[in-house]
């Protein structure tokens, strides 16, 4: 667990912690608000309990089952794929994802991961900026990979980096 104090003087503290099944309902809520096709509470609980998935959250103090942001990665041998990262509406634009992803990559490295892969929609500027900032390199794209809520399709950008 590590503690983040906001640099702009807020007294609010956030801590990074491994997720637990009791967080599943909040995760499903954040996910549904973030993506066209949300994952439900049951799916979230199953992923948290899966030993191959590294699941980390960012929590406000006194809120042990209600993360403000979370990230999930599937690990196979020395490779991992970031399955999803999302920040709740109220915490967007406050660099919560920077701290969370930094912690998550450290956790992946600690369990022996050497290469991390991900896919991101080509128009998702905040996410692309976040991954660029962390040194992820674009390795390809998949046209029409994502189905948008309006029925149109969007290209996925493939990225990876070594730890
Ligand atoms: C993507 C997401 C996780 C970023 O989380 P966040 O904590 O709100 O983002 P941050 O405040 O840390 O901003 C990340 C970076 O993107 C930049 N950014 C934010 N909005 C941006 C925009 N519209 N265009 C370009 N850059 C942008 C920020 O300035 C910051 O970079 P900096 O630190 O160099 O200034 C968040 O927007 C989210 O949950 N989105 C919905 C889910 C999603 O799309 N997840 C990614 C799926 S691959």
CSV table of C-alpha atoms and ligand atoms in Angstrom, one decimal:
chain,number,residue,atom,x,y,z
A,1,UNK,CA,0.0,0.0,0.0
A,2,UNK,CA,1.3,3.5,-0.7
A,3,UNK,CA,-0.2,6.9,0.1
A,4,UNK,CA,-0.5,9.8,-2.4
A,5,UNK,CA,-0.9,13.3,-1.2
A,6,UNK,CA,-2.2,15.7,-3.9
A,7,UNK,CA,0.5,18.3,-4.9
A,8,UNK,CA,-2.0,21.2,-5.0
A,9,UNK,CA,-2.6,21.3,-1.3
A,10,UNK,CA,-5.7,19.2,-0.9
A,11,UNK,CA,-5.8,17.3,2.4
A,12,UNK,CA,-7.4,14.4,0.6
A,13,UNK,CA,-5.3,11.3,0.5
A,14,UNK,CA,-5.5,8.3,-1.8
A,15,UNK,CA,-4.0,4.9,-1.2
A,16,UNK,CA,-3.2,2.2,-3.7
A,17,UNK,CA,-4.3,-1.3,-2.7
A,18,UNK,CA,-5.1,-4.7,-4.2
A,19,UNK,CA,-8.8,-5.0,-5.0
A,20,UNK,CA,-11.1,-7.4,-3.1
A,21,UNK,CA,-14.4,-9.0,-4.2
A,22,UNK,CA,-16.3,-6.5,-2.1
A,23,UNK,CA,-15.2,-3.8,-4.6
A,24,UNK,CA,-17.0,-5.5,-7.5
A,25,UNK,CA,-20.2,-3.4,-7.5
A,26,UNK,CA,-18.3,-0.1,-7.5
A,27,UNK,CA,-16.0,-1.4,-10.3
A,28,UNK,CA,-18.9,-2.3,-12.4
A,29,UNK,CA,-20.4,1.1,-11.9
A,30,UNK,CA,-17.2,2.9,-12.9
A,31,UNK,CA,-16.7,0.6,-15.9
A,32,UNK,CA,-20.3,1.1,-17.1
A,33,UNK,CA,-19.8,4.9,-16.9
A,34,UNK,CA,-16.5,4.6,-18.9
A,35,UNK,CA,-17.2,2.2,-21.7
A,36,UNK,CA,-19.9,1.4,-24.2
A,37,UNK,CA,-20.0,-2.2,-23.1
A,38,UNK,CA,-19.7,-2.5,-19.3
A,39,UNK,CA,-18.6,-5.5,-17.3
A,40,UNK,CA,-21.1,-6.5,-14.6
A,41,UNK,CA,-20.5,-7.0,-10.9
A,42,UNK,CA,-20.2,-10.8,-11.3
A,43,UNK,CA,-17.6,-10.5,-14.0
A,44,UNK,CA,-15.6,-8.0,-11.9
A,45,UNK,CA,-15.7,-10.3,-8.8
A,46,UNK,CA,-14.5,-13.3,-11.0
A,47,UNK,CA,-11.5,-11.3,-12.3
A,48,UNK,CA,-10.5,-10.1,-8.8
A,49,UNK,CA,-10.5,-13.7,-7.6
A,50,UNK,CA,-8.5,-14.9,-10.7
A,51,UNK,CA,-4.8,-15.5,-9.6
A,52,UNK,CA,-3.7,-14.6,-13.1
A,53,UNK,CA,-5.1,-11.1,-12.9
A,54,UNK,CA,-3.3,-8.3,-11.1
A,55,UNK,CA,-6.0,-6.0,-9.8
A,56,UNK,CA,-5.2,-2.7,-8.2
A,57,UNK,CA,-7.3,0.2,-7.0
A,58,UNK,CA,-6.9,3.8,-5.7
A,59,UNK,CA,-9.0,4.4,-2.6
A,60,UNK,CA,-9.9,7.6,-0.7
A,61,UNK,CA,-9.1,7.2,3.0
A,62,UNK,CA,-12.0,5.5,4.9
A,63,UNK,CA,-13.4,4.0,1.7
A,64,UNK,CA,-11.9,0.5,1.7
A,65,UNK,CA,-14.4,-1.1,-0.8
A,66,UNK,CA,-15.1,2.0,-3.0
A,67,UNK,CA,-12.1,2.7,-5.2
A,68,UNK,CA,-12.1,5.9,-7.2
A,69,UNK,CA,-10.1,4.2,-9.9
A,70,UNK,CA,-8.9,0.7,-10.8
A,71,UNK,CA,-6.8,-1.3,-13.2
A,72,UNK,CA,-6.8,-5.0,-14.2
A,73,UNK,CA,-4.1,-6.9,-16.1
A,74,UNK,CA,-3.9,-10.6,-17.1
A,75,UNK,CA,-0.5,-12.1,-16.5
A,76,UNK,CA,0.9,-15.1,-18.4
A,77,UNK,CA,4.5,-16.0,-17.7
A,78,UNK,CA,6.5,-12.8,-18.2
A,79,UNK,CA,3.9,-10.9,-20.2
A,80,UNK,CA,0.8,-9.0,-19.1
A,81,UNK,CA,-2.1,-7.3,-20.9
A,82,UNK,CA,-3.9,-4.4,-19.4
A,83,UNK,CA,-7.5,-5.4,-19.6
A,84,UNK,CA,-8.9,-2.1,-18.4
A,85,UNK,CA,-8.1,1.1,-16.5
A,86,UNK,CA,-10.8,3.5,-15.4
A,87,UNK,CA,-11.2,6.5,-13.2
A,88,UNK,CA,-14.6,7.6,-11.7
A,89,UNK,CA,-16.0,10.8,-13.2
A,90,UNK,CA,-15.3,12.9,-10.1
A,91,UNK,CA,-11.6,12.0,-10.1
A,92,UNK,CA,-10.9,12.4,-13.8
A,93,UNK,CA,-8.4,15.0,-14.9
A,94,UNK,CA,-6.6,15.0,-11.5
A,95,UNK,CA,-3.9,12.6,-12.4
A,96,UNK,CA,-5.3,9.7,-10.4
A,97,UNK,CA,-4.4,7.4,-13.3
A,98,UNK,CA,-0.8,8.4,-13.2
A,99,UNK,CA,-0.3,7.2,-9.7
A,100,UNK,CA,-2.4,4.1,-10.1
A,101,UNK,CA,-0.6,3.0,-13.3
A,102,UNK,CA,2.8,3.7,-11.8
A,103,UNK,CA,1.9,1.4,-8.8
A,104,UNK,CA,0.3,-1.2,-11.0
A,105,UNK,CA,3.4,-1.5,-13.2
A,106,UNK,CA,5.6,-1.9,-10.1
A,107,UNK,CA,3.3,-4.7,-9.0
A,108,UNK,CA,3.5,-6.4,-12.4
A,109,UNK,CA,7.3,-6.2,-12.3
A,110,UNK,CA,7.3,-7.7,-8.8
A,111,UNK,CA,5.5,-10.7,-10.1
A,112,UNK,CA,8.0,-11.3,-12.9
A,113,UNK,CA,6.3,-9.5,-15.8
A,114,UNK,CA,8.8,-8.1,-18.3
A,115,UNK,CA,6.5,-6.9,-21.2
A,116,UNK,CA,3.1,-5.2,-20.9
A,117,UNK,CA,0.6,-4.9,-23.8
A,118,UNK,CA,-2.6,-3.0,-24.2
A,119,UNK,CA,-5.2,-1.9,-26.7
A,120,UNK,CA,-6.8,1.6,-26.7
A,121,UNK,CA,-9.3,3.3,-29.0
A,122,UNK,CA,-7.6,5.6,-31.4
A,123,UNK,CA,-9.7,8.6,-30.4
A,124,UNK,CA,-9.2,8.2,-26.7
A,125,UNK,CA,-6.9,11.2,-26.2
A,126,UNK,CA,-6.5,11.1,-22.3
A,127,UNK,CA,-5.7,7.3,-22.4
A,128,UNK,CA,-3.2,7.7,-25.4
A,129,UNK,CA,-1.5,10.6,-23.6
A,130,UNK,CA,-1.3,8.5,-20.4
A,131,UNK,CA,0.3,5.5,-22.1
A,132,UNK,CA,2.7,7.7,-24.2
A,133,UNK,CA,3.8,9.3,-20.9
A,134,UNK,CA,4.6,5.9,-19.5
A,135,UNK,CA,6.7,5.0,-22.5
A,136,UNK,CA,4.3,2.6,-24.2
A,137,UNK,CA,5.2,2.2,-27.9
A,138,UNK,CA,2.6,1.8,-30.7
A,139,UNK,CA,3.1,-1.6,-32.2
A,140,UNK,CA,0.1,-1.8,-34.6
A,141,UNK,CA,-3.6,-1.3,-34.9
A,142,UNK,CA,-6.8,-3.3,-35.4
A,143,UNK,CA,-9.4,-1.6,-37.6
A,144,UNK,CA,-13.0,-1.9,-36.5
A,145,UNK,CA,-12.0,-3.6,-33.3
A,146,UNK,CA,-14.3,-1.6,-31.0
A,147,UNK,CA,-18.1,-1.5,-31.2
A,148,UNK,CA,-19.3,2.0,-30.2
A,149,UNK,CA,-22.7,2.5,-28.5
A,150,UNK,CA,-24.1,4.1,-31.7
A,151,UNK,CA,-23.2,0.9,-33.7
A,152,UNK,CA,-20.2,2.4,-35.5
A,153,UNK,CA,-16.7,0.7,-35.2
A,154,UNK,CA,-13.5,2.2,-34.0
A,155,UNK,CA,-9.8,1.3,-34.5
A,156,UNK,CA,-7.8,-0.2,-31.7
A,157,UNK,CA,-4.2,1.1,-31.3
A,158,UNK,CA,-1.9,-1.7,-30.0
A,159,UNK,CA,0.9,-0.6,-27.6
A,160,UNK,CA,3.5,-2.3,-25.5
A,161,UNK,CA,6.5,-1.5,-23.3
A,162,UNK,CA,9.2,-3.4,-21.4
A,163,UNK,CA,9.4,-3.1,-17.6
B,1,LIG,C1,-8.1,7.5,-19.5
B,1,LIG,C2,-8.3,7.8,-18.0
B,1,LIG,C3,-8.0,6.5,-17.2
B,1,LIG,C4,-7.3,8.9,-17.6
B,1,LIG,O1,-7.4,9.1,-16.2
B,1,LIG,P1,-7.3,10.5,-15.5
B,1,LIG,O2,-6.8,10.3,-14.1
B,1,LIG,O3,-8.5,11.3,-15.6
B,1,LIG,O4,-6.2,11.2,-16.4
B,1,LIG,P2,-5.1,12.2,-15.9
B,1,LIG,O5,-5.7,13.4,-15.2
B,1,LIG,O6,-4.0,11.5,-15.2
B,1,LIG,O7,-4.5,12.6,-17.3
B,1,LIG,C5,-3.7,11.8,-18.0
B,1,LIG,C6,-2.9,12.6,-19.0
B,1,LIG,O8,-3.8,12.8,-20.1
B,1,LIG,C7,-3.9,14.2,-20.4
B,1,LIG,N1,-5.2,14.5,-20.9
B,1,LIG,C8,-6.3,14.6,-20.2
B,1,LIG,N2,-7.3,14.8,-21.1
B,1,LIG,C9,-6.8,14.9,-22.3
B,1,LIG,C10,-7.3,15.2,-23.6
B,1,LIG,N3,-8.6,15.4,-23.8
B,1,LIG,N4,-6.4,15.3,-24.6
B,1,LIG,C11,-5.1,15.0,-24.5
B,1,LIG,N5,-4.5,14.8,-23.2
B,1,LIG,C12,-5.4,14.7,-22.2
B,1,LIG,C13,-3.6,14.9,-19.0
B,1,LIG,O9,-3.1,16.2,-19.2
B,1,LIG,C14,-2.5,14.0,-18.4
B,1,LIG,O10,-1.3,14.2,-19.0
B,1,LIG,P3,-0.2,15.1,-18.2
B,1,LIG,O11,-0.1,14.5,-16.9
B,1,LIG,O12,1.0,14.9,-19.1
B,1,LIG,O13,-0.7,16.5,-18.2
B,1,LIG,C15,-9.7,8.3,-17.7
B,1,LIG,O14,-10.0,9.4,-18.5
B,1,LIG,C16,-10.8,7.3,-17.8
B,1,LIG,O15,-11.1,6.6,-16.9
B,1,LIG,N6,-11.4,7.2,-19.1
B,1,LIG,C17,-12.5,6.2,-19.3
B,1,LIG,C18,-11.9,4.8,-19.4
B,1,LIG,C19,-10.8,4.7,-20.4
B,1,LIG,O16,-10.9,5.2,-21.5
B,1,LIG,N7,-9.8,3.9,-20.1
B,1,LIG,C20,-8.7,3.6,-21.0
B,1,LIG,C21,-9.0,2.5,-21.8
B,1,LIG,S1,-7.6,1.9,-22.7
